[in-house]
XYZ file of C-alpha atoms in Angstrom:
389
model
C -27.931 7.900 46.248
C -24.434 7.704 48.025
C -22.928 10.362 45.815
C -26.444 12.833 46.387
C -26.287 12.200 50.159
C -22.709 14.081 50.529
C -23.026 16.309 47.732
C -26.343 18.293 49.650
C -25.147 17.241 52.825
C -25.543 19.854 55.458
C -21.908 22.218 56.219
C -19.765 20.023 58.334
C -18.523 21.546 62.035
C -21.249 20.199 64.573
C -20.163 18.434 67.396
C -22.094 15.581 66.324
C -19.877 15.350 63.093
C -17.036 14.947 64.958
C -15.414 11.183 66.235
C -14.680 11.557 69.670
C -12.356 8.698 69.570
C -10.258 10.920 67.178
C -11.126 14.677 68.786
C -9.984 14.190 72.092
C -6.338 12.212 71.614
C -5.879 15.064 68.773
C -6.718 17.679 71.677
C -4.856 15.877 74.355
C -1.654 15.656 72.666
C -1.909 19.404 71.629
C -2.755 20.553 75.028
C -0.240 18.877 76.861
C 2.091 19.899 73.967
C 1.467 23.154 74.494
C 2.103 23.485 78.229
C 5.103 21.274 78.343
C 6.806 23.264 75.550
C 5.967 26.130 78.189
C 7.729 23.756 80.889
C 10.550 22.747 78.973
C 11.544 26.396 77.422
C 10.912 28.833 80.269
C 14.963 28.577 80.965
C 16.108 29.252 77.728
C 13.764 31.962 77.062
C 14.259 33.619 80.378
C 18.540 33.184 79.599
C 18.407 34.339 75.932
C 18.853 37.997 74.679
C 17.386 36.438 71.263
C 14.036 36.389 73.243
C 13.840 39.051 75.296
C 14.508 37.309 78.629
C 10.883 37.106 78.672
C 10.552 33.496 80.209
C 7.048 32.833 78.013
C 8.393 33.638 74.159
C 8.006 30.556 73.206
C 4.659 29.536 75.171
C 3.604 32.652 73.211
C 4.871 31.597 69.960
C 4.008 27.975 70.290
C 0.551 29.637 71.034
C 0.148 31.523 68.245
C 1.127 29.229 65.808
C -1.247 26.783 67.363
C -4.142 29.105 66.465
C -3.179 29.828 63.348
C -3.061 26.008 62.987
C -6.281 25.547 64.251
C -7.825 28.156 62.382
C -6.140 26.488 58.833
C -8.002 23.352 60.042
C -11.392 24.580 60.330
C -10.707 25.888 56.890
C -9.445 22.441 55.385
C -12.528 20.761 57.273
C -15.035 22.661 55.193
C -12.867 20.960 51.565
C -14.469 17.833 50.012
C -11.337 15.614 49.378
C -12.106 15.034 46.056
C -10.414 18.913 46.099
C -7.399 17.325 47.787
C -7.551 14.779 45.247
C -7.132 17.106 42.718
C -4.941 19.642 43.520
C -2.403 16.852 45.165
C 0.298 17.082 41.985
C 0.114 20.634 42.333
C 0.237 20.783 46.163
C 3.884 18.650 45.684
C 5.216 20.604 42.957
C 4.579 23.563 44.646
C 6.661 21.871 47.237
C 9.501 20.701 45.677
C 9.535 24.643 44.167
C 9.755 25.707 48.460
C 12.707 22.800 48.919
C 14.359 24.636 45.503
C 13.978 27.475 47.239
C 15.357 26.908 50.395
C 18.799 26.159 48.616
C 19.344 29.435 47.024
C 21.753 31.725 48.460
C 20.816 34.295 50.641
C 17.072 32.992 50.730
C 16.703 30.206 52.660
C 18.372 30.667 56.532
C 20.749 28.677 58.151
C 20.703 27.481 62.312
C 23.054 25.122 63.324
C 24.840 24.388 59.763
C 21.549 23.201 58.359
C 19.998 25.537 55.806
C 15.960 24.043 56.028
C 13.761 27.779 56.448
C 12.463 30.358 54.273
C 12.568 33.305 57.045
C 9.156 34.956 56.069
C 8.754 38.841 58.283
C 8.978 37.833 62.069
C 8.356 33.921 61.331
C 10.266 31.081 59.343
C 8.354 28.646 56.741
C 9.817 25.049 57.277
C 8.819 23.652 53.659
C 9.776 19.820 54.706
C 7.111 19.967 57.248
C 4.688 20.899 54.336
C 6.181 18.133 52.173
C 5.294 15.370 54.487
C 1.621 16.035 54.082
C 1.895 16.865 50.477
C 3.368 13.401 49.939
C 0.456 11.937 51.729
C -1.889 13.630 49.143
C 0.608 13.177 46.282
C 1.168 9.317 47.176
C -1.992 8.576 47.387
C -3.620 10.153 44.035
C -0.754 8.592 42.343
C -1.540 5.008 43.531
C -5.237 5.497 42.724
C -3.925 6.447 39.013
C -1.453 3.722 39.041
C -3.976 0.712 40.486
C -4.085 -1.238 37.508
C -0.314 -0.744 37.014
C 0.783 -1.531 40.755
C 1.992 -5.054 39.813
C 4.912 -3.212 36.508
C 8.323 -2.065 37.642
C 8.019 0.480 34.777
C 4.517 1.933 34.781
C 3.774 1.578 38.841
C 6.683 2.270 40.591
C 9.333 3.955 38.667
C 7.870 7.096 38.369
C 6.827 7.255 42.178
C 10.908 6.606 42.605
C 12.437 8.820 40.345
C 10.225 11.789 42.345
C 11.630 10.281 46.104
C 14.956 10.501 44.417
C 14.178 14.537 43.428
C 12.655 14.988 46.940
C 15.490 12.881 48.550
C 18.162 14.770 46.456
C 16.771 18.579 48.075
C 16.165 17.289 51.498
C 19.785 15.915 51.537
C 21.419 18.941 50.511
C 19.597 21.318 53.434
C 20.530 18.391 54.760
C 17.276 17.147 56.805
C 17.534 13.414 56.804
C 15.316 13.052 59.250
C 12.180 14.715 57.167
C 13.392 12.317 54.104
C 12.912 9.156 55.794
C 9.311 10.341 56.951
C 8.620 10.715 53.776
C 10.268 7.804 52.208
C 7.949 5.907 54.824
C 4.690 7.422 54.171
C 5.168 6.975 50.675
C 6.250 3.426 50.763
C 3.030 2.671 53.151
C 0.404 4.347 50.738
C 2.407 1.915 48.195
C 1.968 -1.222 50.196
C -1.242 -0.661 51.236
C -2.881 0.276 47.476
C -1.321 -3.189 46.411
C 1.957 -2.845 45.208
C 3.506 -6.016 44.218
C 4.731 -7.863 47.037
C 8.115 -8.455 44.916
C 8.574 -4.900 43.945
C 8.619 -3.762 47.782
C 10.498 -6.464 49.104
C 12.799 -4.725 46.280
C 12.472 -1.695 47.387
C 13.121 -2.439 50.824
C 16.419 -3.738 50.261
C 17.111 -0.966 48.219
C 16.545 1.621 50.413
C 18.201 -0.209 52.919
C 21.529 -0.657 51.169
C 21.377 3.104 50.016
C 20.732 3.915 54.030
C 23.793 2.306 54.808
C 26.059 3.869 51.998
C 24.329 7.592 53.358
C 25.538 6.642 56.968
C 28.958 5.494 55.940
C 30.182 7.855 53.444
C 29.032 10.704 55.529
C 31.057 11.146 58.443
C 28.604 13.069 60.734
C 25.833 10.321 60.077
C 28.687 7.771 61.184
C 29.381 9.469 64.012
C 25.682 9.736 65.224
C 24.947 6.222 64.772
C 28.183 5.619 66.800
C 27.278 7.794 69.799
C 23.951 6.480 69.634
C 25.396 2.358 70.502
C 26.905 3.784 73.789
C 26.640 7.723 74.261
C 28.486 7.246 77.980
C 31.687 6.779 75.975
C 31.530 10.073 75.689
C 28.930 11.936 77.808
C 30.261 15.362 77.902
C 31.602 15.669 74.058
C 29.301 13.387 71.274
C 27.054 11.744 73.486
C 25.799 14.947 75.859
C 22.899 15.038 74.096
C 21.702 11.475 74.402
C 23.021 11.469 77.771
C 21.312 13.871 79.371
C 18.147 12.696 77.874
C 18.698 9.516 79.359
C 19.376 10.902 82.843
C 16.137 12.785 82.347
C 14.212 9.667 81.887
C 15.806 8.165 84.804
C 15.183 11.070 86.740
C 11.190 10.861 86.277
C 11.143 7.009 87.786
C 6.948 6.292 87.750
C 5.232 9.672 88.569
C 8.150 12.324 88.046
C 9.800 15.126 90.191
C 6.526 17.609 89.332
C 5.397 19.982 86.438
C 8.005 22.789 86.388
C 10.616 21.108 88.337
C 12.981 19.163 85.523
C 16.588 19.900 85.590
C 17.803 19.103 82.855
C 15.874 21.444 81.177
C 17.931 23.855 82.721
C 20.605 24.129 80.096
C 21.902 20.793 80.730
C 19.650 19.261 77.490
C 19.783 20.583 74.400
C 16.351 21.646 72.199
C 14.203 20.415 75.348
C 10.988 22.436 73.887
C 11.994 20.807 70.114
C 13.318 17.155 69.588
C 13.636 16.103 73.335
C 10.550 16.977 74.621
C 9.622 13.968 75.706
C 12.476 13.622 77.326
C 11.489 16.543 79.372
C 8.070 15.301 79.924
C 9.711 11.983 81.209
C 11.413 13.726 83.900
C 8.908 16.078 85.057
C 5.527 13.661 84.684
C 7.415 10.033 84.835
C 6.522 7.203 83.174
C 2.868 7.861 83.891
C 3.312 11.178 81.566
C 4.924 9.371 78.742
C 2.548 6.385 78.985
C -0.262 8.779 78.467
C 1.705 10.373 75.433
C 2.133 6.801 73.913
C -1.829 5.723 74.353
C -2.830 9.192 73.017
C -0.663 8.576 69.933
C -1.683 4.986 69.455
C -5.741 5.910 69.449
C -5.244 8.431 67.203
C -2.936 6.196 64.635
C -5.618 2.842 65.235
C -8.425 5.366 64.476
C -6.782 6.843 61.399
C -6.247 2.836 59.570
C -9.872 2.268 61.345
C -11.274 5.359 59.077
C -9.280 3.997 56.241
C -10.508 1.072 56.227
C -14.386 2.576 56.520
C -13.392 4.739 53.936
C -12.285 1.433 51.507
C -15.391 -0.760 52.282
C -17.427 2.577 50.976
C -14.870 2.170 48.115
C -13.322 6.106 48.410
C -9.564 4.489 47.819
C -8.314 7.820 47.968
C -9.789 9.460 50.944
C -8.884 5.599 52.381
C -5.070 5.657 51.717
C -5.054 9.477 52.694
C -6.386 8.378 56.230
C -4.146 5.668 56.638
C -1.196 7.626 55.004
C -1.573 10.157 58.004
C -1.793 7.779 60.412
C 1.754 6.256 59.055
C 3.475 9.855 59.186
C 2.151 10.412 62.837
C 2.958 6.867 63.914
C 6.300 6.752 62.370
C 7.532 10.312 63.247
C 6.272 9.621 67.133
C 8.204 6.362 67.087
C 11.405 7.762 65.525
C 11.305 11.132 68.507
C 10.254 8.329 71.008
C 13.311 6.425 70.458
C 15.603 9.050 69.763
C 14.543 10.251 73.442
C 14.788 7.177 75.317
C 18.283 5.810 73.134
C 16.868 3.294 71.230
C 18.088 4.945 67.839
C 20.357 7.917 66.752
C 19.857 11.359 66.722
C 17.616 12.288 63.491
C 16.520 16.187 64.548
C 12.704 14.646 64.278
C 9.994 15.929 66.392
C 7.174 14.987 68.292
C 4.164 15.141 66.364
C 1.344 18.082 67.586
C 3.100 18.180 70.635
C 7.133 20.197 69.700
C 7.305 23.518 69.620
C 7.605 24.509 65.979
C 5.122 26.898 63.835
C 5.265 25.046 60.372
C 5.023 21.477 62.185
C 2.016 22.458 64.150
C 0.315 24.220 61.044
C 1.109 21.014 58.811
C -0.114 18.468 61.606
C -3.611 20.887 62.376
C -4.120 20.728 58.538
C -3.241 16.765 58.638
C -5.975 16.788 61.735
C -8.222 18.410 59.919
C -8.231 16.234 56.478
C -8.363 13.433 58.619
C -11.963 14.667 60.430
C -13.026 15.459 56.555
C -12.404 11.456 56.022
C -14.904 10.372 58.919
C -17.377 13.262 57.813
C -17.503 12.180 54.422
C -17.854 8.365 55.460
C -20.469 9.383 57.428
C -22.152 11.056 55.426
C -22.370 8.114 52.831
C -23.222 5.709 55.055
C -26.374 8.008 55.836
C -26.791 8.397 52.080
C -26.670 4.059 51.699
C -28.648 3.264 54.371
C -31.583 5.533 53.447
């Protein structure tokens, strides 16, 4: 009756399809996203000759990405995940094939000695931000192939390795740690929570850990970073500007801020203030109160993801449950890392903040994310209708 009830169920889009405990923190964050990236670039954009010296480039751009984001996730809303389901393995492969392609010379483009875009007409296709929702997808159809083999070193978790280690392997080379130990975390979640043996990830924990530290110490950059990061005032004009500035921002805002517009630091004193240090611009300009508010919005919308995976699981949908939960480990962990990078807590990783940055492929990937998320709930819904009738 369950399986009936969704399969005729009316087209999904009303607002009374849609969880207002997950629409409005989703809106939120993107709204105030979108005019603090306006905020925290009008300097830059008004002092480059890349942009025109028109002062709202990147509101613009930011803007238009945002649509076409938005516009992707009405799209994704109207797929049944049992279509995710099945087109997951493809969806990663197809990945991998954009990391591959990234590495070629004289295809992918290089900023700031990382090579990490696929420059695509008048924008540029980020394919790690794809990858960390096609590992949600992947991660999870795998573990709902693998249950009965979760508890065998061979059968359950080997494979699910040996692709990290091809994923890892690209994402190093561009190199984009940062995106590799998102995904490294969302795919280790989806494994704890479909029932991996508690041995194997205690395993795989200290794995990763001891091949962390050998990353960080035979590369000297990495050292370096986690050095500046201990005590950045060592050095606050050379290695630890960055982290400096930030911090200065953040002191700066004290409870209610110095007023939308009015950061300084912004002002060429703080490096990618519309990217990776956005909040540290939102800190200064709307205080504590304004990164409070960022913090709540993040934490409904991460408790409401597990609290639709967990719906999901008692209606026994293990995939659409671990896909739920799986998004609600990228945006939690990817918010945490920016959040500490901002406020000094932990090094420099080039991460940003979740449906807030500006960025086109992040935006697209986190709208589509959004949107796969709302399908959960609708389906769930939908089933529950289908039971109790």
């Amino acid at each position: 009756m369950a399986t009936l009830s969704l399969r005729h169920a009316p087209r999904p889009g009303t607002p009374a399809e849609l969880d207002p405990l997950l629409v409005w923190p989703a809106l939120g964050l993107l709204m105030l996203g979108l005019v603090m990236v306006y905020s925290a670039s009008i300097a830059t954009a008004e002092g480059s000759a890349f942009t025109g010296h028109q002062p709202g480039f990147y509101l613009v751009r930011h803007g238009i990405f945002l649509v076409i984001g938005l516009v992707l996730a009405v799209v994704a809303f109207q797929i049944p995940l049992r279509f995710w389901q099945q087109m997951a393995p493809l969806l990663f492969l197809g990945g991998v094939m954009l990391l591959v392609a990234v590495l070629v010379p004289h295809v992918g483009r290089t900023v700031n000695g990382a090579t990490r875009w696929l420059p695509l007409g008048p924008i540029n296709l980020q394919p790690s931000e794809l990858m960390k929702l096609f590992a949600v997808l992947y991660a999870a159809d795998y573990t709902v192939r693998k249950l009965g083999d979760m508890g065998s070193l061979r059968r359950g978790f080997v494979p699910m390795a040996a692709v990290m280690v091809v994923v890892g392997v690209l994402l190093l080379r561009e190199p984009d740690f940062g995106a590799f130990v998102v995904i490294v975390a969302i795919s280790m979640g989806i494994l704890f929570l479909g029932g991996i043996a508690g041995r194997l990830f205690v395993g795989l924990v200290m794995v990763l850990a001891a091949a962390f530290a050998v990353l960080v110490i035979t590369s000297p950059y990495r050292l370096e970073r986690m050095l500046n990061f201990m005590d950045p005032w060592a050095d606050p004009l050379g290695k630890g500007y960055q982290l400096s500035h930030a911090l200065i921002a953040f002191g700066r805002g004290e409870w209610f801020g110095v007023g939308l517009g009015a950061s300084v630091e912004k002002l060429f004193y703080l490096p990618e203030a519309h990217t990776d240090f956005l909040l540290a611009v939102i800190a200064e300009e709307l205080g504590f109160a304004g990164v409070a508010l960022v913090v709540v919005l993040f934490g409904l919308l991460v408790q409401r993801a597990f609290a639709l995976g967990r719906q999901a699981l008692a209606l026994d949908r293990v995939f659409a449950a671990l896909v739920a939960q799986g998004i609600g480990i990228w945006f939690g962990f990817q918010s945490f890392i920016n959040m500490g990078v901002n406020m000094g807590m932990l090094p420099t990783k080039g991460l940003t903040l979740p449906l807030m940055s500006f960025g086109g492929s992040g935006i697209v990937a986190n709208c589509i994310a959004l949107a796969i998320l709302f399908r959960v709930d609708y389906e769930n819904r939908q089933l529950m209708r289908g039971v109790s009738s």
